[in-house]
Amino acid sequence: MATYVLIPGAGGQAWYWHRLVPELRARGHDVVAVDLPASDESAGLQAYADTVMEAIGDRTDLILVAQSMGGLTAPLVCDRRPVDLLVMLNAMVPVSGESGGEWWANTGQAQAMADYAAQEGRAISAGFDAKDTFFHDVPPDVTAEAFSQEEPPQSATPFAEPWPLKEWPRTPTVFLQGRDDRFFPLDFQRRVVQERLGIPVDDMPGGHLLALSQPKELAERLETYRSSL
């Protein structure tokens, strides 16, 4: 049995993982879906890592799964305690000294997103359309549930501070990307991950919110990674 530790992206809601959690538990694993202090203006990345550490407690046999912005936090946890595997899921890959706010321009994310939209024949609206960008492949009932909730706040504090590690932790790391992600397109992630981590990017069907759109398939991919340890 493994312990899957699920670290959400911006907004910090454990709810994001609610369709994946039962899939992993049905396969016999312990699962910890973490709520991050996203609304706390005083909380930076170290506080996010503290929150994950507290949620883990004394559990062992850890597999961390980091969604999107969660990629800034998960390596900090790996630097503090033994982790069997880090799965970066449609994630931001930081480098030492770069803030999360600088990541966007440094990687060219906005241009990559625009280029991918043009490639698909889509127009990007003047205002950011979360439903079109994030939920285009999420089932309508799940999308309705998400939008029935108050929009989770996300403090700018974690994006303002330099990423603190000198180098990537020695934890075995894999990268899994939704090939239909409109926010972080696949080709963009392949370039960034190769430049920053020097590892390949695996892909699967689905957009940015794979745990909502493809929970069973995602669980199967995670189990494949686990069985190869």
Short mmCIF file of C-alpha atoms in Angstrom, two decimals:
data_model
loop_
_atom_site.label_atom_id
_atom_site.label_comp_id
_atom_site.label_asym_id
_atom_site.label_seq_id
_atom_site.Cartn_x
_atom_site.Cartn_y
_atom_site.Cartn_z
CA MET A 1 0.00 0.00 0.00
CA ALA A 2 1.21 3.49 -0.85
CA THR A 3 0.19 6.87 0.50
CA TYR A 4 -0.82 9.22 -2.29
CA VAL A 5 -0.46 12.86 -1.25
CA LEU A 6 -2.45 15.10 -3.59
CA ILE A 7 -1.37 18.75 -3.76
CA PRO A 8 -3.78 21.07 -5.59
CA GLY A 9 -3.04 24.05 -7.79
CA ALA A 10 -4.15 27.67 -7.44
CA GLY A 11 -7.01 28.08 -4.99
CA GLY A 12 -5.62 25.25 -2.91
CA GLN A 13 -8.80 23.17 -2.70
CA ALA A 14 -8.67 19.49 -1.80
CA TRP A 15 -12.08 19.31 -3.55
CA TYR A 16 -10.23 19.26 -6.87
CA TRP A 17 -9.20 15.66 -6.14
CA HIS A 18 -12.62 14.37 -5.05
CA ARG A 19 -13.11 12.17 -8.13
CA LEU A 20 -9.58 10.70 -7.98
CA VAL A 21 -9.54 9.90 -4.24
CA PRO A 22 -12.06 7.02 -4.39
CA GLU A 23 -10.29 5.55 -7.42
CA LEU A 24 -7.01 5.33 -5.50
CA ARG A 25 -8.65 4.10 -2.30
CA ALA A 26 -10.45 1.38 -4.25
CA ARG A 27 -7.00 0.18 -5.28
CA GLY A 28 -6.05 -0.23 -1.62
CA HIS A 29 -4.09 2.96 -0.94
CA ASP A 30 -4.12 5.65 1.69
CA VAL A 31 -4.90 9.05 0.16
CA VAL A 32 -4.27 12.51 1.60
CA ALA A 33 -5.88 15.37 -0.36
CA VAL A 34 -4.44 18.60 0.99
CA ASP A 35 -6.19 21.94 1.48
CA LEU A 36 -3.60 24.72 1.11
CA PRO A 37 -3.84 28.15 2.83
CA ALA A 38 -4.48 29.92 -0.47
CA SER A 39 -6.57 32.71 1.06
CA ASP A 40 -3.94 33.58 3.69
CA GLU A 41 -2.01 36.64 2.51
CA SER A 42 0.77 35.85 4.99
CA ALA A 43 1.33 32.31 3.71
CA GLY A 44 4.21 31.75 1.31
CA LEU A 45 5.57 28.57 -0.20
CA GLN A 46 7.19 27.40 3.04
CA ALA A 47 3.82 27.69 4.77
CA TYR A 48 2.28 25.65 1.95
CA ALA A 49 4.96 23.00 2.46
CA ASP A 50 4.32 23.10 6.23
CA THR A 51 0.64 22.43 5.53
CA VAL A 52 1.47 19.41 3.39
CA MET A 53 3.90 18.09 5.99
CA GLU A 54 1.25 18.40 8.70
CA ALA A 55 -1.31 16.59 6.53
CA ILE A 56 1.13 13.73 5.89
CA GLY A 57 1.93 13.26 9.56
CA ASP A 58 3.92 10.09 10.18
CA ARG A 59 2.79 8.31 7.02
CA THR A 60 5.40 6.59 4.85
CA ASP A 61 5.62 5.11 1.33
CA LEU A 62 4.77 8.52 -0.06
CA ILE A 63 3.87 9.40 -3.64
CA LEU A 64 3.31 13.14 -4.10
CA VAL A 65 1.10 14.29 -6.97
CA ALA A 66 1.41 18.02 -7.69
CA GLN A 67 -1.19 19.75 -9.86
CA SER A 68 -0.31 22.99 -11.72
CA MET A 69 0.81 25.57 -9.11
CA GLY A 70 1.35 22.65 -6.74
CA GLY A 71 4.60 22.12 -8.62
CA LEU A 72 6.06 25.02 -6.65
CA THR A 73 5.29 23.35 -3.31
CA ALA A 74 5.83 19.62 -3.79
CA PRO A 75 9.63 19.75 -4.27
CA LEU A 76 9.94 21.64 -0.98
CA VAL A 77 8.25 18.71 0.76
CA CYS A 78 10.57 16.27 -1.02
CA ASP A 79 13.52 18.29 0.27
CA ARG A 80 12.33 17.83 3.86
CA ARG A 81 11.50 14.12 4.05
CA PRO A 82 11.81 10.87 2.09
CA VAL A 83 9.36 10.59 -0.80
CA ASP A 84 9.28 7.55 -3.07
CA LEU A 85 8.04 9.40 -6.15
CA LEU A 86 7.03 12.90 -7.22
CA VAL A 87 4.47 13.09 -10.01
CA MET A 88 4.27 16.52 -11.62
CA LEU A 89 0.79 16.81 -13.14
CA ASN A 90 0.24 19.62 -15.65
CA ALA A 91 2.56 21.43 -13.28
CA MET A 92 4.70 24.54 -13.08
CA VAL A 93 8.41 23.67 -12.96
CA PRO A 94 10.35 26.35 -11.05
CA VAL A 95 14.08 26.99 -10.96
CA SER A 96 16.17 28.32 -8.10
CA GLY A 97 15.65 32.03 -7.41
CA GLU A 98 12.76 32.44 -9.85
CA SER A 99 9.47 33.62 -8.40
CA GLY A 100 6.20 32.09 -9.43
CA GLY A 101 5.27 35.49 -10.84
CA GLU A 102 8.38 35.51 -13.05
CA TRP A 103 7.72 31.96 -14.25
CA TRP A 104 5.06 33.04 -16.75
CA ALA A 105 7.23 35.41 -18.77
CA ASN A 106 10.38 33.33 -18.34
CA THR A 107 8.72 30.26 -19.85
CA GLY A 108 6.64 32.07 -22.51
CA GLN A 109 3.37 30.60 -21.25
CA ALA A 110 1.08 33.32 -22.63
CA GLN A 111 2.44 33.02 -26.16
CA ALA A 112 2.30 29.24 -26.00
CA MET A 113 -1.34 29.36 -24.91
CA ALA A 114 -2.20 31.80 -27.72
CA ASP A 115 -0.35 29.72 -30.31
CA TYR A 116 -2.16 26.57 -29.24
CA ALA A 117 -5.54 28.32 -29.45
CA ALA A 118 -4.72 29.50 -32.97
CA GLN A 119 -3.64 25.99 -33.91
CA GLU A 120 -7.02 24.69 -32.78
CA GLY A 121 -8.90 27.53 -34.45
CA ARG A 122 -10.06 29.00 -31.15
CA ALA A 123 -10.19 32.68 -30.29
CA ILE A 124 -8.95 33.73 -26.86
CA SER A 125 -11.37 36.18 -25.28
CA ALA A 126 -10.17 39.51 -23.90
CA GLY A 127 -11.07 38.41 -20.39
CA PHE A 128 -9.83 35.10 -19.04
CA ASP A 129 -12.52 32.43 -19.52
CA ALA A 130 -11.96 29.78 -16.86
CA LYS A 131 -14.73 27.54 -18.17
CA ASP A 132 -13.33 27.47 -21.69
CA THR A 133 -9.71 27.15 -20.59
CA PHE A 134 -10.02 24.68 -17.72
CA PHE A 135 -13.38 22.88 -17.96
CA HIS A 136 -13.79 22.20 -21.69
CA ASP A 137 -13.42 18.43 -21.13
CA VAL A 138 -14.87 18.16 -17.60
CA PRO A 139 -18.32 16.50 -17.34
CA PRO A 140 -21.14 19.08 -17.20
CA ASP A 141 -22.35 17.99 -13.77
CA VAL A 142 -18.85 18.32 -12.29
CA THR A 143 -18.43 21.69 -13.97
CA ALA A 144 -21.76 22.84 -12.55
CA GLU A 145 -20.72 21.73 -9.08
CA ALA A 146 -17.43 23.61 -9.37
CA PHE A 147 -19.13 26.82 -10.49
CA SER A 148 -21.81 26.54 -7.80
CA GLN A 149 -19.10 27.07 -5.20
CA GLU A 150 -17.58 30.39 -4.30
CA GLU A 151 -14.47 31.00 -6.39
CA PRO A 152 -11.51 30.00 -4.22
CA PRO A 153 -9.23 32.96 -3.48
CA GLN A 154 -5.54 32.72 -4.25
CA SER A 155 -3.10 35.03 -2.49
CA ALA A 156 -0.31 36.49 -4.61
CA THR A 157 2.20 35.87 -1.82
CA PRO A 158 3.51 32.48 -3.07
CA PHE A 159 4.08 34.00 -6.50
CA ALA A 160 6.10 36.92 -5.16
CA GLU A 161 8.97 35.10 -3.46
CA PRO A 162 11.98 33.44 -5.12
CA TRP A 163 11.77 29.66 -5.27
CA PRO A 164 14.08 28.68 -2.39
CA LEU A 165 15.77 25.42 -3.37
CA LYS A 166 19.24 25.51 -4.89
CA GLU A 167 18.49 22.46 -7.01
CA TRP A 168 15.75 19.96 -7.67
CA PRO A 169 15.45 17.36 -4.90
CA ARG A 170 16.84 13.89 -5.56
CA THR A 171 13.37 12.36 -5.36
CA PRO A 172 12.54 10.28 -8.45
CA THR A 173 10.37 12.57 -10.58
CA VAL A 174 8.02 11.92 -13.49
CA PHE A 175 5.95 14.41 -15.45
CA LEU A 176 2.43 13.67 -16.72
CA GLN A 177 0.64 16.13 -18.96
CA GLY A 178 -2.85 16.31 -20.44
CA ARG A 179 -2.37 16.47 -24.18
CA ASP A 180 -5.45 18.69 -24.54
CA ASP A 181 -4.40 21.23 -21.88
CA ARG A 182 -5.27 24.71 -23.16
CA PHE A 183 -3.49 26.52 -20.33
CA PHE A 184 -0.13 24.73 -20.41
CA PRO A 185 -0.03 23.16 -23.88
CA LEU A 186 1.77 19.86 -24.33
CA ASP A 187 4.54 21.13 -26.63
CA PHE A 188 5.18 24.03 -24.26
CA GLN A 189 5.52 21.67 -21.31
CA ARG A 190 7.81 19.34 -23.23
CA ARG A 191 10.16 22.25 -23.89
CA VAL A 192 10.06 23.66 -20.36
CA VAL A 193 10.44 20.30 -18.65
CA GLN A 194 13.34 19.28 -20.86
CA GLU A 195 15.10 22.59 -20.25
CA ARG A 196 14.55 22.58 -16.49
CA LEU A 197 14.43 18.93 -15.45
CA GLY A 198 15.91 17.06 -18.39
CA ILE A 199 13.21 14.37 -18.24
CA PRO A 200 10.55 13.30 -20.75
CA VAL A 201 6.91 14.34 -20.54
CA ASP A 202 4.36 11.56 -20.58
CA ASP A 203 0.92 12.47 -21.84
CA MET A 204 -2.65 11.24 -21.61
CA PRO A 205 -5.99 12.44 -22.97
CA GLY A 206 -7.50 15.40 -21.17
CA GLY A 207 -7.05 19.06 -20.36
CA HIS A 208 -5.66 20.97 -17.41
CA LEU A 209 -7.94 19.42 -14.77
CA LEU A 210 -7.26 15.72 -15.29
CA ALA A 211 -8.39 14.70 -11.81
CA LEU A 212 -11.85 16.08 -12.65
CA SER A 213 -12.09 15.00 -16.27
CA GLN A 214 -10.25 11.66 -16.31
CA PRO A 215 -10.07 10.30 -12.73
CA LYS A 216 -10.07 6.60 -13.59
CA GLU A 217 -7.51 6.93 -16.34
CA LEU A 218 -5.36 9.16 -14.12
CA ALA A 219 -5.48 6.61 -11.30
CA GLU A 220 -4.36 3.92 -13.73
CA ARG A 221 -1.42 6.04 -14.87
CA LEU A 222 -0.41 6.75 -11.29
CA GLU A 223 -0.58 3.06 -10.48
CA THR A 224 1.66 2.31 -13.45
CA TYR A 225 4.24 4.71 -12.07
CA ARG A 226 3.93 3.18 -8.59
CA SER A 227 4.36 -0.38 -9.84
CA SER A 228 7.59 0.58 -11.61
CA LEU A 229 9.28 1.76 -8.39
#
